[in-house]
Short mmCIF file of C-alpha atoms in Angstrom, two decimals:
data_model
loop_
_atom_site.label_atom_id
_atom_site.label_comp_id
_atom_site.label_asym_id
_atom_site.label_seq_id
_atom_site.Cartn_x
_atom_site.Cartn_y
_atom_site.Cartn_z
CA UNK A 27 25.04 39.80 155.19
CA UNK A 28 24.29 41.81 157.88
CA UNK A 29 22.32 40.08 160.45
CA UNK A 30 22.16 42.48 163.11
CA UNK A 31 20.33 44.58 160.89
CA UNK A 32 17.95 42.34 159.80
CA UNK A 33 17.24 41.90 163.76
CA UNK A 34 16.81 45.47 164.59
CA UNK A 35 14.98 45.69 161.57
CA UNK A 36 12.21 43.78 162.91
CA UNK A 37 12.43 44.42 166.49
CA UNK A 38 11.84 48.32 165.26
CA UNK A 39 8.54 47.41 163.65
CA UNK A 40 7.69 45.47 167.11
CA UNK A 41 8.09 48.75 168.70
CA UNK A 42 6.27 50.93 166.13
CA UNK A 43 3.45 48.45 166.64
CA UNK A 44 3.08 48.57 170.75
CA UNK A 45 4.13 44.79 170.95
CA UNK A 46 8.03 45.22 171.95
CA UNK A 47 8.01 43.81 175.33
CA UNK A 48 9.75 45.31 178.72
CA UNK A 49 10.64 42.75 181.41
CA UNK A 50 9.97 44.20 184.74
CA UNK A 51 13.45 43.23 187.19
CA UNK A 52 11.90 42.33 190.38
CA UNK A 53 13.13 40.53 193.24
CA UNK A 54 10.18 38.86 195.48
CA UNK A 55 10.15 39.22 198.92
CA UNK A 56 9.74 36.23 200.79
CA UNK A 57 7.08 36.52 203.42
CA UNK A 58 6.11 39.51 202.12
CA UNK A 59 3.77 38.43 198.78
CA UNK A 60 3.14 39.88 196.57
CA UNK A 61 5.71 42.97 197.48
CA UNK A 62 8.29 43.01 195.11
CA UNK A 63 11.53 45.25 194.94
CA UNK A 64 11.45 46.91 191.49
CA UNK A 65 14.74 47.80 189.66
CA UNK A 66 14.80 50.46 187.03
CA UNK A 67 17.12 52.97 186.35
CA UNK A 68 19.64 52.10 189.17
CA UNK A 69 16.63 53.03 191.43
CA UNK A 70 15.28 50.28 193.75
CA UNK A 71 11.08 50.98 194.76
CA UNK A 72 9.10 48.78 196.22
CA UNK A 73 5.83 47.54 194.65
CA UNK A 74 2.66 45.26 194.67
CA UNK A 75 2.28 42.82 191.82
CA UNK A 76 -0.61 42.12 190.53
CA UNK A 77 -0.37 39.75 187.69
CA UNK A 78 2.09 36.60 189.15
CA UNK A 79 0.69 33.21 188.51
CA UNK A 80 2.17 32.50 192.25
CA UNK A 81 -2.11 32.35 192.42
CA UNK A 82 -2.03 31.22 196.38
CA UNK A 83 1.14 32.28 197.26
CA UNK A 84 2.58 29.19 198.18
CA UNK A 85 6.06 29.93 196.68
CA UNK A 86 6.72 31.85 199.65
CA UNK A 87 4.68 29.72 202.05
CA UNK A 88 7.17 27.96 204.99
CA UNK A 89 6.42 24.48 204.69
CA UNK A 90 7.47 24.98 200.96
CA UNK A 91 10.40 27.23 201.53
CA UNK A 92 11.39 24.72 204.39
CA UNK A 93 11.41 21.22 201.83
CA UNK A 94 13.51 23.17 199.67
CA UNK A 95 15.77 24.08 202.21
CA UNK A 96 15.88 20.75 203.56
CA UNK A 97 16.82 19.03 200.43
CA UNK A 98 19.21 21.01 199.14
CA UNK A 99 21.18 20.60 202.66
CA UNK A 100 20.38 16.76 201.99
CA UNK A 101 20.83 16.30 198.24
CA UNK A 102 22.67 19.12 196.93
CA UNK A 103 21.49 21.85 194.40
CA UNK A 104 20.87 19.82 190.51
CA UNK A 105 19.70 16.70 189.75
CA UNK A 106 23.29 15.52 188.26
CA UNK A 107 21.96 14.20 184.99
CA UNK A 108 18.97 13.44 182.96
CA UNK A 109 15.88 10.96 184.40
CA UNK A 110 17.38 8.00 182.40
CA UNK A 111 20.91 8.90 183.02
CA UNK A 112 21.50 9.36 186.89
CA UNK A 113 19.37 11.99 187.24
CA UNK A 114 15.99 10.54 188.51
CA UNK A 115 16.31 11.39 192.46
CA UNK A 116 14.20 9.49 195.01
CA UNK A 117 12.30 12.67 195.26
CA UNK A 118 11.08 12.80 191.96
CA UNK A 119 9.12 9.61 192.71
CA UNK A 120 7.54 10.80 195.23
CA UNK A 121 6.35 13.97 194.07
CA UNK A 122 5.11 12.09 190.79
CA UNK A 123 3.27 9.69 193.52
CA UNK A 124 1.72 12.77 194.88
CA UNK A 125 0.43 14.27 191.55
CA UNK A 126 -0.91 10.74 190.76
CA UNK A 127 -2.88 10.60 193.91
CA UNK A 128 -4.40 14.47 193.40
CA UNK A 129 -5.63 13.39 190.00
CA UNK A 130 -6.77 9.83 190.71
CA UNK A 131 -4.40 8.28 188.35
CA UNK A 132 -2.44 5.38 188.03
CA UNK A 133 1.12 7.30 187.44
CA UNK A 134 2.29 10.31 186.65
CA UNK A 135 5.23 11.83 185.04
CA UNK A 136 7.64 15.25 185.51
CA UNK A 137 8.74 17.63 183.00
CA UNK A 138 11.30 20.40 183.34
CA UNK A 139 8.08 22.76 182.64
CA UNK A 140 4.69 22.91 182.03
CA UNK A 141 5.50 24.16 177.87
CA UNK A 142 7.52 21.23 177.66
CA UNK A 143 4.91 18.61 179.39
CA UNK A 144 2.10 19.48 176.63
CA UNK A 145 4.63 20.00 173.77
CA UNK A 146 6.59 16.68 174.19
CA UNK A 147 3.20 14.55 175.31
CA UNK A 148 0.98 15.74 172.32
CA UNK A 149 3.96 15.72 170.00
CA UNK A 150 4.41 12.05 171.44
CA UNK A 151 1.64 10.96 170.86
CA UNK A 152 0.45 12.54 167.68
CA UNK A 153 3.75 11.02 165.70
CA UNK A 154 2.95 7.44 167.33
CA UNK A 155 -0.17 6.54 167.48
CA UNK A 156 -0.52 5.15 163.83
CA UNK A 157 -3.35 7.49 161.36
CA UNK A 158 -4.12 9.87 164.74
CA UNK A 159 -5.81 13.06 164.23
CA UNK A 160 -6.17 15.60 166.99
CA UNK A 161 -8.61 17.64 167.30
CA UNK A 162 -7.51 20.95 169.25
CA UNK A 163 -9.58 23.80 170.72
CA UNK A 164 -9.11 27.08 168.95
CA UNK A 165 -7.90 28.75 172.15
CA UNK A 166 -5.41 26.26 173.15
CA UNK A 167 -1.70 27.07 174.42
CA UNK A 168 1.12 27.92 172.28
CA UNK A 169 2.56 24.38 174.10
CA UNK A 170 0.19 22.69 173.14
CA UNK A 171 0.19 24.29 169.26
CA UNK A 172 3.38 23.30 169.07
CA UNK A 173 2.77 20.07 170.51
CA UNK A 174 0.34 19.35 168.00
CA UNK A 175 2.81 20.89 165.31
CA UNK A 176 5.53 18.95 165.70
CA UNK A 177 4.20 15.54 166.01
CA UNK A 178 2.86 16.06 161.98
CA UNK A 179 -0.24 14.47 163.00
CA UNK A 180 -3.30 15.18 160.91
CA UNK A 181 -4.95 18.13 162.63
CA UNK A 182 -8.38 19.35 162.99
CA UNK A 183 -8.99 23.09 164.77
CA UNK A 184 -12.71 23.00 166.37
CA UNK A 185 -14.36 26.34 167.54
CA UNK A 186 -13.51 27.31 171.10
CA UNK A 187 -15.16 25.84 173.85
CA UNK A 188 -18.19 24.38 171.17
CA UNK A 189 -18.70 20.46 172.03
CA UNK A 190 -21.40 20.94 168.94
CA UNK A 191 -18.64 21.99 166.76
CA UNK A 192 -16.46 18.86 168.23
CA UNK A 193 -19.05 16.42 167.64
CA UNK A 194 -19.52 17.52 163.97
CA UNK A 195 -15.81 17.80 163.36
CA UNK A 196 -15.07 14.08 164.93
CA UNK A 197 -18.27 12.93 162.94
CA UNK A 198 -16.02 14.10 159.86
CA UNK A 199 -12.81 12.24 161.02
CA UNK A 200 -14.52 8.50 160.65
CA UNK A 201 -13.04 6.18 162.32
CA UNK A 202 -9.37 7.17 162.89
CA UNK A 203 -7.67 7.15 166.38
CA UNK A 204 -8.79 10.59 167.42
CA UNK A 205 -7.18 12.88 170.23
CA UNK A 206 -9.29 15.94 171.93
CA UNK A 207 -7.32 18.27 173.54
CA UNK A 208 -8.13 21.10 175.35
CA UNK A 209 -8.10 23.18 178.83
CA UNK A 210 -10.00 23.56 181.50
CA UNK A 211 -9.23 27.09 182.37
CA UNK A 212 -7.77 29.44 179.31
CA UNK A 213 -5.20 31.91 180.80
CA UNK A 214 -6.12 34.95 178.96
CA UNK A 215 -9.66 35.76 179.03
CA UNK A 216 -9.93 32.98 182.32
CA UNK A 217 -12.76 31.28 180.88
CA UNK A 218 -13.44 27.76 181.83
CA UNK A 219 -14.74 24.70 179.00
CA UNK A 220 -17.92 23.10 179.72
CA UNK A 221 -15.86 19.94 180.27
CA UNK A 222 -18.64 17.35 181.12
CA UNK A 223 -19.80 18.28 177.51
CA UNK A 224 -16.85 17.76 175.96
CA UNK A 225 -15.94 14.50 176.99
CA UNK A 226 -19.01 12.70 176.69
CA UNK A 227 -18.43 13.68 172.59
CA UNK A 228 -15.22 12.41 172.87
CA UNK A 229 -15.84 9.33 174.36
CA UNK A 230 -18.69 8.97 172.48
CA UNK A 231 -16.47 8.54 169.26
CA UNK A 232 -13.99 7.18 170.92
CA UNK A 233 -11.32 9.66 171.40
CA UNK A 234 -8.38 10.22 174.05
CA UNK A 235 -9.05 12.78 176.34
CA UNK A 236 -6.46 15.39 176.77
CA UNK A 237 -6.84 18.45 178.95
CA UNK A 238 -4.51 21.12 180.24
CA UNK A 239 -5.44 22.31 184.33
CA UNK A 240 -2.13 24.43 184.37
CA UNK A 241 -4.61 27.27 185.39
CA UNK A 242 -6.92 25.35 187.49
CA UNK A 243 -4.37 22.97 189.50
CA UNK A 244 -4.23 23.82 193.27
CA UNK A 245 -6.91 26.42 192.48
CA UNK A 246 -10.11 24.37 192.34
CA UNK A 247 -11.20 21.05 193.55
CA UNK A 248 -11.23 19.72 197.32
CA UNK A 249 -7.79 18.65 197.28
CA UNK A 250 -6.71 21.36 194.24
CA UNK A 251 -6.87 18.53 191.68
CA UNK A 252 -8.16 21.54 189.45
CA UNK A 253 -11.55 21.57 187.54
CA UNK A 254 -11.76 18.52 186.66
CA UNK A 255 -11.90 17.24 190.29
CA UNK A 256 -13.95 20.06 191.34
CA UNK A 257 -17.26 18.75 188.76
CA UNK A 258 -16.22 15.21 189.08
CA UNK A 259 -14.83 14.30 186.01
CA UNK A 260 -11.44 13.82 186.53
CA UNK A 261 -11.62 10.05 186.08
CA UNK A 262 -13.35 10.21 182.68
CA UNK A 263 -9.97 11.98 181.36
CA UNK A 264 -6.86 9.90 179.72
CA UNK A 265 -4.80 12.26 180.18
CA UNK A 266 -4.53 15.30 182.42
CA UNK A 267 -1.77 17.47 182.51
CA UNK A 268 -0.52 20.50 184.86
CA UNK A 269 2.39 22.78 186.31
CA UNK A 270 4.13 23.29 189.57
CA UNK A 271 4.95 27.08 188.73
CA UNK A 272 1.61 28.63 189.26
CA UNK A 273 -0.72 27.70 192.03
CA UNK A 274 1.95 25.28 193.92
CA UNK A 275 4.47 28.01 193.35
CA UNK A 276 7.54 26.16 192.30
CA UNK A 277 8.58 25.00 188.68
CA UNK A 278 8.03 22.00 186.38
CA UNK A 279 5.64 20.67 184.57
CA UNK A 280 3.60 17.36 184.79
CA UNK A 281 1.03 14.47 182.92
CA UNK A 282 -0.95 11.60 184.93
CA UNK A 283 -2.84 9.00 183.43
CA UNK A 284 -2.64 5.33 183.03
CA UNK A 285 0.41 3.60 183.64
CA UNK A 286 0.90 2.06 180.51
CA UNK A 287 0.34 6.15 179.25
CA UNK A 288 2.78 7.65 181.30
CA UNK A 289 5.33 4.90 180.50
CA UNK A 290 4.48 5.54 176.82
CA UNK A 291 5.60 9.01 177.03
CA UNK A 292 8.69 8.35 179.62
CA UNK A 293 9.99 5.89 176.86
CA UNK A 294 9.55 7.86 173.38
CA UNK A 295 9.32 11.45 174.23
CA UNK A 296 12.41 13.43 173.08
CA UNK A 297 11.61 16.41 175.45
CA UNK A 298 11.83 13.84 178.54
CA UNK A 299 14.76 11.78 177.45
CA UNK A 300 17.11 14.38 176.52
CA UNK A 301 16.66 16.77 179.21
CA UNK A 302 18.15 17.13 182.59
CA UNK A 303 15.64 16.45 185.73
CA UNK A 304 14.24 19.21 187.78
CA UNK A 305 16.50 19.65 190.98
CA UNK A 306 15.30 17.08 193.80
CA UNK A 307 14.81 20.38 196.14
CA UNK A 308 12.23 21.61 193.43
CA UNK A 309 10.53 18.20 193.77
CA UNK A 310 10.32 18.18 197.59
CA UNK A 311 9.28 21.78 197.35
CA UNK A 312 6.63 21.12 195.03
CA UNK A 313 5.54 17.90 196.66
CA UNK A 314 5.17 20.12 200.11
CA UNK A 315 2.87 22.35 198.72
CA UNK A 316 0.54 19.51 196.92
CA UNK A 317 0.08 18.17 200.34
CA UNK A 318 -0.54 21.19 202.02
CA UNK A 319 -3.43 22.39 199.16
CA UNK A 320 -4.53 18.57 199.47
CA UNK A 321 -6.21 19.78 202.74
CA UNK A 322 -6.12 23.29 203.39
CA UNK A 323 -8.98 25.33 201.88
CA UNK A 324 -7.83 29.06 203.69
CA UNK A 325 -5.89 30.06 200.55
CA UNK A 326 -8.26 29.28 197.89
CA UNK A 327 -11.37 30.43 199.95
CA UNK A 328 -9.65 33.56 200.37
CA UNK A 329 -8.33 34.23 196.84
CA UNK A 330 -12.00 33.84 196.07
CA UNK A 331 -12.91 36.65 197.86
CA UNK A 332 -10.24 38.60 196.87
CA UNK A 333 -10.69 38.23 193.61
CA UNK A 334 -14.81 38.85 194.13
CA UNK A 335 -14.24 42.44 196.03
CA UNK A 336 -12.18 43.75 192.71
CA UNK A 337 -14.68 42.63 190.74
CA UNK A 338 -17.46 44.08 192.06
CA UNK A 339 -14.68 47.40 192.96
CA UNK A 340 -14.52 47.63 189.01
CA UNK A 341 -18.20 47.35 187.98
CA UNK A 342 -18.70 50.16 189.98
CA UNK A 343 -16.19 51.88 188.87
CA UNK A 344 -17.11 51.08 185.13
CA UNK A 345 -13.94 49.42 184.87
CA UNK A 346 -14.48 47.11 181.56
CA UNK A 347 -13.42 43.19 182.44
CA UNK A 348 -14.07 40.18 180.74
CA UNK A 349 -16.62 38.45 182.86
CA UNK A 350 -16.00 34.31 183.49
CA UNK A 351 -15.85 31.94 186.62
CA UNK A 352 -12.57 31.60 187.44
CA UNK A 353 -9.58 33.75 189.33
CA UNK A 354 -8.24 35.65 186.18
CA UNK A 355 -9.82 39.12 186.20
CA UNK A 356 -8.65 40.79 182.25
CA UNK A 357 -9.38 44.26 182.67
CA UNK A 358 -9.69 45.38 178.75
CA UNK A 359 -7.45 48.13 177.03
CA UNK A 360 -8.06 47.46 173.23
CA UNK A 361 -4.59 49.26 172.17
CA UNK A 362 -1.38 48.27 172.56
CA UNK A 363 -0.03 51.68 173.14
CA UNK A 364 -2.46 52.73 175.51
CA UNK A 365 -2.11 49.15 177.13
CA UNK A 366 2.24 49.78 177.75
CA UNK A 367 1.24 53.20 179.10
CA UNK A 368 -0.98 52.67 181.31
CA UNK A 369 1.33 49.64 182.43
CA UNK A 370 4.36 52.19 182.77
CA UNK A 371 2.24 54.54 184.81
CA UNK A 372 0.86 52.42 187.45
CA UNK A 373 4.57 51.18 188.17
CA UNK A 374 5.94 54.91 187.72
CA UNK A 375 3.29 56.43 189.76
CA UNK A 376 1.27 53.93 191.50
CA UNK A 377 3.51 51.49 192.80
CA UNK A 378 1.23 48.79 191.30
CA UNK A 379 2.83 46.11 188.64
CA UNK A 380 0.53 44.74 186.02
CA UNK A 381 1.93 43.54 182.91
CA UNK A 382 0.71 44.55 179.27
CA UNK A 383 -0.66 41.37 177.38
CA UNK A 384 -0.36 42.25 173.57
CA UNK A 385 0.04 40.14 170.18
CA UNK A 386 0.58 37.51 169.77
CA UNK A 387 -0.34 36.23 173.15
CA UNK A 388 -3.72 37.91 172.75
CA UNK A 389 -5.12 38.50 168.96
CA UNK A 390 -4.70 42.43 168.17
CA UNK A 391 -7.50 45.08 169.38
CA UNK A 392 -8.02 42.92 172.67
CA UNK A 393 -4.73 44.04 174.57
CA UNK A 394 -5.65 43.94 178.00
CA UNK A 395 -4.22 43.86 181.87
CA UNK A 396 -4.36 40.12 183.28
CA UNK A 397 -4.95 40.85 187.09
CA UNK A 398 -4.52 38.06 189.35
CA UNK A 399 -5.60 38.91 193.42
CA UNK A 400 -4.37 36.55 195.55
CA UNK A 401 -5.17 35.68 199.23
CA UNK A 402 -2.40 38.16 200.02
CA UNK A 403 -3.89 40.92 198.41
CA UNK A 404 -5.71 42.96 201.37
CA UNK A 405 -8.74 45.17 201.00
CA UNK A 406 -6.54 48.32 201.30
CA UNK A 407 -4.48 46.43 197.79
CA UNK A 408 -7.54 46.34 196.24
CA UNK A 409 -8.72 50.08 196.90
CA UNK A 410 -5.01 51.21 195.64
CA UNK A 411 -5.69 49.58 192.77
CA UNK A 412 -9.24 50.79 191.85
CA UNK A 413 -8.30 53.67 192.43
CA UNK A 414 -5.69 53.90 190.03
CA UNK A 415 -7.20 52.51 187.50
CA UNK A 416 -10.34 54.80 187.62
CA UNK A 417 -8.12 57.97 187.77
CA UNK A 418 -6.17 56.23 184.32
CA UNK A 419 -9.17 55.76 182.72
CA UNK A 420 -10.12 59.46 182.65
CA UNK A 421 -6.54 60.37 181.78
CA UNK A 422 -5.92 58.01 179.05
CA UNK A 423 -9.82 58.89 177.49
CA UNK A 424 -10.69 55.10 177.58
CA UNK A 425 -14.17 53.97 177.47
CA UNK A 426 -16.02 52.98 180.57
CA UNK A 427 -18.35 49.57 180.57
CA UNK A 428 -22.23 50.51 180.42
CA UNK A 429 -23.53 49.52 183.75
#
């Protein structure tokens, strides 16, 4: 048997499809976000990224870069082990002590990413909880999908971001042990779930409330506590679950919740037990920048406007985006070829680094450019950019929004 062939076999028809994907080898600049050092070709040029989910910037900011610093001089570089063997550093505790306190919870609980925290928790829970069903939003995560998978719980799929469709679809259940999951802000087309909605049907039949602020953490909220702190609601959630790698701009993944929840999950969750822990200078890192978002509004209040001047830049431009309420700006190709190209060409030509979101991230026909402006973006960034874009659009015979 030749398996090689079999491999190129289908990696061809990736490429004859648009959908083969090109990693772009940067190396970030620290103190310089979001400049970037592009290698391609043995060539080095520098470039402005426009797509990192570094949404604030805070992996480069110095009170973060300093706790990292700091702790590897103190503690060394890994954790030495896994949380239950040796590995659970005094660190850890504290930054789970901080995520517990920015979500009003009781206790909270690392993961080595925010993937593993949904797929281990809902996988957890689904395959313990005796006759569970969850009900998932139709736009959910791929973690969370597999999650959901894996646990062999009964499943029911409810339309996305439709708390009618959820209260018909737990009216069908009866009265099983039912788990709603969902997120507050979906990555792709940066739309956020009329939460308040949502959970009053779930608690209305009784359900565990699940949602994923990986998008919204550190972005929203006084203190960053995401969404769900921002409208209020955080309390009336079981279970609330985020990452360190986007707005707090380190790595890891994370639930809070009760105490007796967390401890649930610590104790019977294979994707906790049987890893090794995140490196205590990733924990002091992250905890640096919680505490710094827990009181500083200047880099959310700026990404805001950032992310408010491209908008209005591409209306007038007749630049088609997806309209919503949060920070994720998808500017709409509707071709996978077209959507590389155009990719290619504003790195080539532009200087400007925006990567192509194709199947099966996004369903087919919708390929699109994710754009992210952050508060290091200046107005000059933003005119580069529009400008580019507009002067694609022509070449590339795409079609222009009606105004």
């Amino acid at each position: 048997m030749d398996f090689d062939q079999i491999f190129r076999s289908q990696l061809d028809a990736l490429k004859a499809e648009g959908n083969y994907r090109k990693f772009a080898e940067l190396e970030r600049k620290c103190g310089a976000f979001p400049r970037a050092a592009n290698h391609m070709d043995g060539t080095v040029t520098d470039i402005t990224v426009w797509c990192s989910n570094d949404y604030l910037g805070m992996g480069q900011h110095p009170a973060v870069v300093q706790a990292m610093v700091d702790c590897v001089q103190a503690c060394g570089t890994g954790a030495g082990g896994t949380r239950n063997i040796s590995g659970t550093n005094h660190n850890h505790l504290l930054l789970e002590a901080e995520l517990a306190d920015l979500h009003g919870k009781d206790a909270a609980l690392l993961f080595t990413s925010g993937y593993v925290s949904n797929w281990a928790a809902l996988s957890t829970l689904g395959s313990r909880i005796p006759n569970v069903v969850i009900l998932s939003d139709a736009g959910n995560h791929a973690s969370m999908i597999e999650g959901v998978r894996h646990s062999r719980a009964d499943k029911v799929i409810w339309k996305h971001n439709d708390w009618r469709d959820l209260d018909r679809k737990l009216h069908a259940v009866g009265d099983r042990p039912k788990i709603v999951a969902f997120e507050s802000v979906y990555s792709m087309d940066g739309d956020i779930a009329p939460i308040k909605e949502i959970v009053q049907v779930a608690k209305a039949h009784g359900a565990l409330t699940y949602i994923d602020e990986v998008h919204a953490v550190g972005m929203y909220g006084p203190r960053g506590g995401g969404v769900t702190e921002r409208e209020g609601l955080a309390d009336q959630i079981d279970l609330i679950e985020g990452t360190l790698g986007k707005a707090f701009g380190v790595v890891g993944g994370y639930i809070t919740g009760s105490t007796a929840l967390c401890d649930f999950i610590r104790s019977f969750a294979s994707g906790f037990i049987f890893t090794t822990a995140l490196p205590p200078a990733v924990a002091a890192a992250a905890t640096a920048s919680i505490r710094h978002l827990k009181t500083s509004q200047i880099e959310r209040q700026r990404q805001r406007e950032q992310v408010a001047k491209l908008r209005a830049r591409l209306d007038r431009l007749g630049i088609p985006h997806l309209a919503n309420d949060s920070h994720i700006i998808p500017v709409m190709i509707g071709d996978p070829v077209k959507c590389r190209m155009i990719s290619d060409i504003l790195m080539r030509d532009w200087g400007i680094y925006v990567q192509p979101i194709n199947y099966p991230t996004v369903p087919k026909g919708t390929e699109r450019l994710r754009i992210t402006p952050s508060p290091f973006h200046s107005d000059a960034d933003i005119d580069h950019l529009a400008n580019a874009l507009s002067a694609l659009w022509q070449r590339c015979a795409l079609s222009h929004a009606v105004a």
